[in-house]
């Protein structure tokens, strides 16, 4: 288990957003978080790289352990944590820089300066995000000139360039067209060989198609977590069954 | 789907056209009013420009002053037997005070806006922003007065010279243009898409790295727009500068010696001239130069805005 979440409570001011979450996430696996809007799935995802730190009024109790280390311990370096736990957002958010500089941004932050090293990292990351063949001749062009799907794959390449172990994907295909979505889904399946992927999705079919494990959230609680096959074929909890059969949400 | 209802709408058809006619009338009235306002605005601006240009160009066209003399001449002696109109000292004074003011105010204003948006957004919005807006509301005579009683004595004691001069003018102006630069920079930083910052943090960037590598480069054209508007304001400010600059019509040897600007020479001399005289028209020429400079600043701002839109 690469990620262990124990007795996690999270509050936005007075609002109790995550209620006693206990969850283990295995390595080199795709884990999908599903559930209706506002159920806390994105919030939990954002506790894994401490992106919630930037929001005012968030209070967290409990333990989140990644590779045996509590990431909420006082000696945790948040920047180093985020280098190991990459994130891809819902809206593609490339920087207003060239394609090359977007991918090189992370490595440069962490001290890679030699051009040859950067070149190699950029190529390798773009290949891993299956974007290299489309952009290898236009690396100096603005990233904002790419299509939405290409921009999202660029954001994946950018996240891979800092050599993370875990990749968090927060509804990363919900702003994309079906063809781009398929490409990213295929890419996610490939990336699973090398990375642990945790994704939030609004789309149950997407979870069923590509994830190995699925976690169902409702009102800030984990209702059910199991192998994707099991969860969709034979859910244990009545609420899970109601949700996946479309009776609410 | 509900047929009875759709049938009943068939007979009140005539009143409906009456309603549309009323809409047309309202639409027409609104349009006429808006067009009239715009027309008035255009006429006013156009007449001001034509008026200043016609007065300001007279010395060059019919009164024997050369443009070269005006722009590069060092001596301003309008009441001599053979009057000379060299406005270079005023140009130097105007440019140096505004540019130095911008050099002082730009880093302060931009840093203040970063603090207000990135570091303490709550305090920034509730305490600092009103304070800075208040700074914009202080009348320029008050700035001049404070400059005269605080900055000028300070400069006199600290540096060689009388204290009055370009440096004193620039310091007063820098405080006056600080609100312009700060509020434009704050708007620019606030309008930055949150996704960009998050993207940077998610890659393990510190706050400072995010500010230096993402926030500042992305908003640079907008920040520069604020600085240029600040310079434009400083360039056109008359009263406060006039009170602290000393008003000597020559190019000073240091920043702490008496100098003057285009605006202060106009305000100081205009009461002593008669309409239509060469001296009076020469002052209009200075006004024309100010106007052209303002156009230039607006043009630069437009260029920068186009860059913002492209990125």
Coordinates of C-alpha atoms in Angstrom, one line a residue, chain B residues 4-304:
Chain B
X4 CA -56.0 24.5 -25.8
X5 CA -53.4 27.1 -24.6
X6 CA -51.8 27.5 -28.0
X7 CA -55.3 28.1 -29.5
X8 CA -56.1 30.8 -27.0
X9 CA -52.9 32.8 -27.9
X10 CA -54.2 33.1 -31.5
X11 CA -56.7 35.8 -30.8
X12 CA -54.7 38.4 -28.7
X13 CA -52.4 38.8 -31.7
X14 CA -53.1 42.5 -32.4
X15 CA -52.2 43.8 -28.9
X16 CA -48.9 41.9 -29.3
X17 CA -47.9 44.1 -32.3
X18 CA -48.8 47.1 -30.3
X19 CA -46.4 46.0 -27.7
X20 CA -43.7 45.5 -30.3
X21 CA -44.2 49.0 -31.6
X22 CA -43.7 50.3 -28.0
X23 CA -40.5 48.3 -27.8
X24 CA -39.3 49.9 -31.1
X25 CA -40.0 53.4 -29.7
X26 CA -38.1 52.6 -26.5
X27 CA -35.3 51.1 -28.4
X28 CA -35.1 54.2 -30.6
X29 CA -35.2 56.6 -27.7
X30 CA -32.4 54.8 -25.9
X31 CA -30.3 54.6 -29.0
X32 CA -30.8 58.3 -29.7
X33 CA -29.9 59.3 -26.2
X34 CA -26.7 57.1 -26.2
X35 CA -25.7 58.4 -29.6
X36 CA -26.2 62.0 -28.6
X37 CA -23.9 61.5 -25.5
X38 CA -21.2 60.0 -27.6
X39 CA -21.5 62.7 -30.2
X40 CA -21.2 65.4 -27.6
X41 CA -18.1 63.7 -26.1
X42 CA -16.5 63.4 -29.5
X43 CA -17.3 67.1 -30.3
X44 CA -15.8 68.3 -27.0
X45 CA -12.6 66.3 -27.3
X46 CA -12.2 67.3 -31.0
X47 CA -12.8 71.0 -30.2
X48 CA -10.3 70.9 -27.4
X49 CA -7.6 69.4 -29.6
X50 CA -8.4 71.8 -32.5
X51 CA -8.3 74.8 -30.1
X52 CA -5.0 73.8 -28.5
X53 CA -3.5 73.0 -31.9
X54 CA -4.5 76.2 -33.5
X55 CA -3.2 78.3 -30.7
X56 CA -0.1 76.2 -30.1
X57 CA 0.9 76.1 -33.8
X58 CA 0.6 79.9 -34.3
X59 CA 4.1 80.8 -33.1
X60 CA 5.6 78.3 -35.6
X61 CA 3.3 79.3 -38.5
X62 CA 3.0 83.1 -38.3
X63 CA 5.2 84.4 -35.5
X64 CA 8.6 83.2 -36.6
X65 CA 9.4 80.7 -33.9
X66 CA 11.0 77.5 -35.2
X67 CA 10.0 74.1 -33.9
X68 CA 13.6 73.2 -33.5
X69 CA 14.2 76.2 -31.3
X70 CA 11.3 75.3 -29.1
X71 CA 12.3 71.7 -28.7
X72 CA 16.0 72.0 -28.4
X73 CA 16.6 75.6 -27.3
X74 CA 18.0 76.1 -23.8
X75 CA 16.9 79.7 -23.2
X76 CA 13.4 80.7 -22.3
X77 CA 13.1 84.5 -22.4
X78 CA 9.7 85.4 -23.8
X79 CA 9.6 89.0 -22.6
X80 CA 13.1 90.1 -24.0
X81 CA 13.4 92.6 -26.9
X82 CA 14.1 89.6 -29.1
X83 CA 12.2 86.9 -27.3
X84 CA 13.6 83.4 -27.3
X85 CA 11.5 80.2 -26.7
X86 CA 13.7 77.3 -25.8
X87 CA 11.6 74.7 -24.0
X88 CA 14.2 72.0 -23.6
X89 CA 14.7 72.7 -19.8
X90 CA 10.9 72.2 -19.2
X91 CA 10.9 69.0 -21.3
X92 CA 13.9 67.7 -19.3
X93 CA 12.2 68.6 -16.1
X94 CA 8.9 67.0 -17.0
X95 CA 10.5 63.8 -18.2
X96 CA 13.0 63.4 -15.4
X97 CA 10.5 64.0 -12.6
X98 CA 7.9 61.6 -14.1
X99 CA 10.4 58.9 -14.9
X100 CA 12.1 59.0 -11.5
X101 CA 8.7 59.1 -9.9
X102 CA 7.8 55.9 -11.8
X103 CA 11.1 54.3 -10.9
X104 CA 10.3 54.9 -7.2
X105 CA 6.6 54.0 -7.4
X106 CA 6.6 51.0 -9.7
X107 CA 8.5 48.6 -7.4
X108 CA 6.6 49.8 -4.4
X109 CA 3.2 49.6 -6.0
X110 CA 3.8 46.2 -7.7
X111 CA 5.2 44.7 -4.4
X112 CA 2.3 46.2 -2.5
X113 CA -0.2 44.6 -4.9
X114 CA 1.6 41.2 -4.7
X115 CA 1.3 41.5 -0.9
X116 CA -2.3 42.4 -1.2
X117 CA -3.3 39.6 -3.5
X118 CA -0.9 36.7 -2.8
X119 CA 0.4 37.0 0.7
X120 CA -2.4 38.5 2.8
X121 CA -5.5 38.6 0.5
X122 CA -7.9 39.3 3.4
X123 CA -6.0 42.1 5.0
X124 CA -5.2 43.4 1.6
X125 CA -8.8 43.7 0.6
X126 CA -10.2 45.0 3.9
X127 CA -7.4 47.4 5.0
X128 CA -4.7 48.1 2.4
X129 CA -6.9 48.7 -0.6
X130 CA -9.1 51.3 1.1
X131 CA -5.9 53.0 2.4
X132 CA -4.4 53.1 -1.1
X133 CA -7.7 54.4 -2.6
X134 CA -7.6 57.1 0.1
X135 CA -4.2 58.1 -1.1
X136 CA -5.7 58.7 -4.6
X137 CA -8.3 61.1 -3.1
X138 CA -5.9 63.5 -1.4
X139 CA -5.8 66.8 -3.3
X140 CA -2.6 67.6 -5.1
X141 CA -2.1 70.9 -3.2
X142 CA -1.9 68.9 0.0
X143 CA 0.8 66.7 -1.5
X144 CA 2.7 69.8 -2.6
X145 CA 2.3 71.3 0.9
X146 CA 3.6 68.2 2.6
X147 CA 6.4 68.0 0.0
X148 CA 7.4 71.6 0.7
X149 CA 7.4 71.3 4.5
X150 CA 8.8 67.7 4.8
X151 CA 10.7 66.5 1.7
X152 CA 12.3 69.8 0.7
X153 CA 13.9 70.5 4.1
X154 CA 15.0 66.8 4.4
X155 CA 16.7 67.0 1.0
X156 CA 18.2 70.4 1.9
X157 CA 19.8 68.9 5.0
X158 CA 20.9 65.7 3.4
X159 CA 22.2 66.7 0.0
X160 CA 24.0 69.7 -1.3
X161 CA 21.6 72.3 -2.9
X162 CA 18.4 74.1 -1.9
X163 CA 16.3 71.0 -1.5
X164 CA 13.8 72.1 -4.2
X165 CA 14.3 70.5 -7.6
X166 CA 13.7 67.4 -9.6
X167 CA 14.3 64.9 -6.8
X168 CA 11.7 66.7 -4.5
X169 CA 9.2 66.8 -7.4
X170 CA 9.8 63.1 -8.2
X171 CA 9.3 62.0 -4.6
X172 CA 6.1 63.9 -4.3
X173 CA 4.9 62.5 -7.6
X174 CA 5.9 59.0 -6.8
X175 CA 3.5 59.0 -3.8
X176 CA 0.8 60.6 -6.0
X177 CA 1.0 57.9 -8.7
X178 CA 1.4 55.0 -6.3
X179 CA -2.4 54.4 -6.1
X180 CA -2.7 54.3 -9.9
X181 CA 0.1 51.7 -10.2
X182 CA -1.0 49.7 -7.2
X183 CA -4.7 49.4 -8.1
X184 CA -4.0 48.5 -11.8
X185 CA -1.5 45.9 -10.7
X186 CA -3.9 44.5 -8.1
X187 CA -6.6 44.1 -10.7
X188 CA -4.2 42.4 -13.0
X189 CA -3.0 40.0 -10.3
X190 CA -6.6 39.2 -9.1
X191 CA -7.7 38.5 -12.7
X192 CA -5.0 35.9 -13.1
X193 CA -6.6 32.4 -13.6
X194 CA -6.4 30.5 -10.4
X195 CA -5.4 27.4 -12.4
X196 CA -2.0 28.8 -13.3
X197 CA -1.0 29.3 -9.7
X198 CA -2.3 25.9 -8.6
X199 CA -0.5 24.3 -11.5
X200 CA 2.7 25.9 -10.3
X201 CA 2.2 24.9 -6.7
X202 CA 1.3 21.4 -7.7
X203 CA 4.7 21.0 -9.3
X204 CA 6.3 21.7 -6.1
X205 CA 7.0 25.5 -6.5
X206 CA 7.3 27.7 -3.5
X207 CA 5.2 30.8 -3.2
X208 CA 8.1 33.0 -4.3
X209 CA 8.9 30.7 -7.3
X210 CA 5.3 31.0 -8.3
X211 CA 5.3 34.8 -8.0
X212 CA 8.6 35.2 -9.9
X213 CA 8.2 32.6 -12.6
X214 CA 4.4 32.6 -13.3
X215 CA 2.6 35.5 -11.8
X216 CA 4.9 38.4 -12.7
X217 CA 5.8 37.3 -16.3
X218 CA 2.1 36.5 -17.1
X219 CA 0.8 39.9 -15.8
X220 CA 3.8 42.0 -17.0
X221 CA 2.0 43.8 -19.8
X222 CA -0.8 44.8 -17.4
X223 CA 1.7 45.9 -14.8
X224 CA 3.5 48.0 -17.3
X225 CA 0.2 49.5 -18.3
X226 CA -0.2 50.7 -14.8
X227 CA 3.3 52.2 -14.8
X228 CA 2.7 54.0 -18.0
X229 CA -0.6 55.5 -16.8
X230 CA 1.3 56.5 -13.6
X231 CA 3.9 58.3 -15.7
X232 CA 1.2 60.0 -17.7
X233 CA -0.4 61.2 -14.5
X234 CA 2.9 62.5 -13.2
X235 CA 3.6 64.2 -16.5
X236 CA 0.4 66.1 -16.4
X237 CA 0.5 67.0 -12.7
X238 CA 1.1 70.8 -12.2
X239 CA 0.4 72.1 -8.8
X240 CA 2.2 69.7 -6.5
X241 CA 5.3 69.7 -8.6
X242 CA 5.3 73.5 -9.0
X243 CA 5.4 73.8 -5.2
X244 CA 8.6 71.9 -4.7
X245 CA 10.6 72.1 -7.9
X246 CA 11.9 75.7 -7.6
X247 CA 10.7 76.9 -11.0
X248 CA 14.0 78.0 -12.5
X249 CA 13.9 77.8 -16.3
X250 CA 17.2 76.1 -17.0
X251 CA 18.5 72.5 -17.0
X252 CA 19.8 71.8 -13.5
X253 CA 23.2 70.3 -12.9
X254 CA 21.9 68.0 -10.2
X255 CA 18.7 66.5 -9.0
X256 CA 18.7 68.8 -6.0
X257 CA 18.8 72.1 -7.9
X258 CA 15.9 74.2 -8.9
X259 CA 14.3 73.2 -12.2
X260 CA 10.9 73.4 -13.8
X261 CA 8.4 71.4 -15.8
X262 CA 6.0 72.1 -18.8
X263 CA 3.0 72.2 -16.5
X264 CA 4.5 74.5 -13.9
X265 CA 5.7 77.0 -16.5
X266 CA 2.2 77.2 -18.0
X267 CA 0.5 77.7 -14.7
X268 CA 3.0 80.3 -13.5
X269 CA 3.1 82.4 -16.7
X270 CA -0.4 82.3 -18.1
X271 CA -1.7 85.0 -15.8
X272 CA 1.0 87.4 -17.0
X273 CA 0.3 87.3 -20.7
X274 CA -2.4 88.7 -22.9
X275 CA -4.4 86.6 -25.3
X276 CA -3.0 86.5 -28.8
X277 CA 0.5 87.7 -27.8
X278 CA 3.5 85.7 -28.8
X279 CA 4.2 84.7 -25.2
X280 CA 0.7 83.5 -24.7
X281 CA 0.7 81.5 -27.9
X282 CA 4.1 80.0 -26.9
X283 CA 2.5 78.7 -23.7
X284 CA -0.2 77.1 -25.9
X285 CA 2.6 75.4 -27.8
X286 CA 3.8 73.9 -24.5
X287 CA 0.2 72.7 -23.9
X288 CA 0.2 71.1 -27.3
X289 CA 3.4 69.3 -26.4
X290 CA 1.7 68.0 -23.3
X291 CA -1.3 66.9 -25.3
X292 CA 0.9 65.0 -27.8
X293 CA 2.8 63.3 -25.0
X294 CA -0.5 62.2 -23.4
X295 CA -1.6 60.7 -26.8
X296 CA 1.7 58.9 -26.9
X297 CA 1.2 57.4 -23.4
X298 CA -2.3 56.3 -24.4
X299 CA -0.9 54.8 -27.5
X300 CA 1.7 52.8 -25.5
X301 CA -1.0 51.6 -23.1
X302 CA -3.0 50.4 -26.1
X303 CA 0.0 48.5 -27.4
X304 CA 0.5 46.8 -24.1

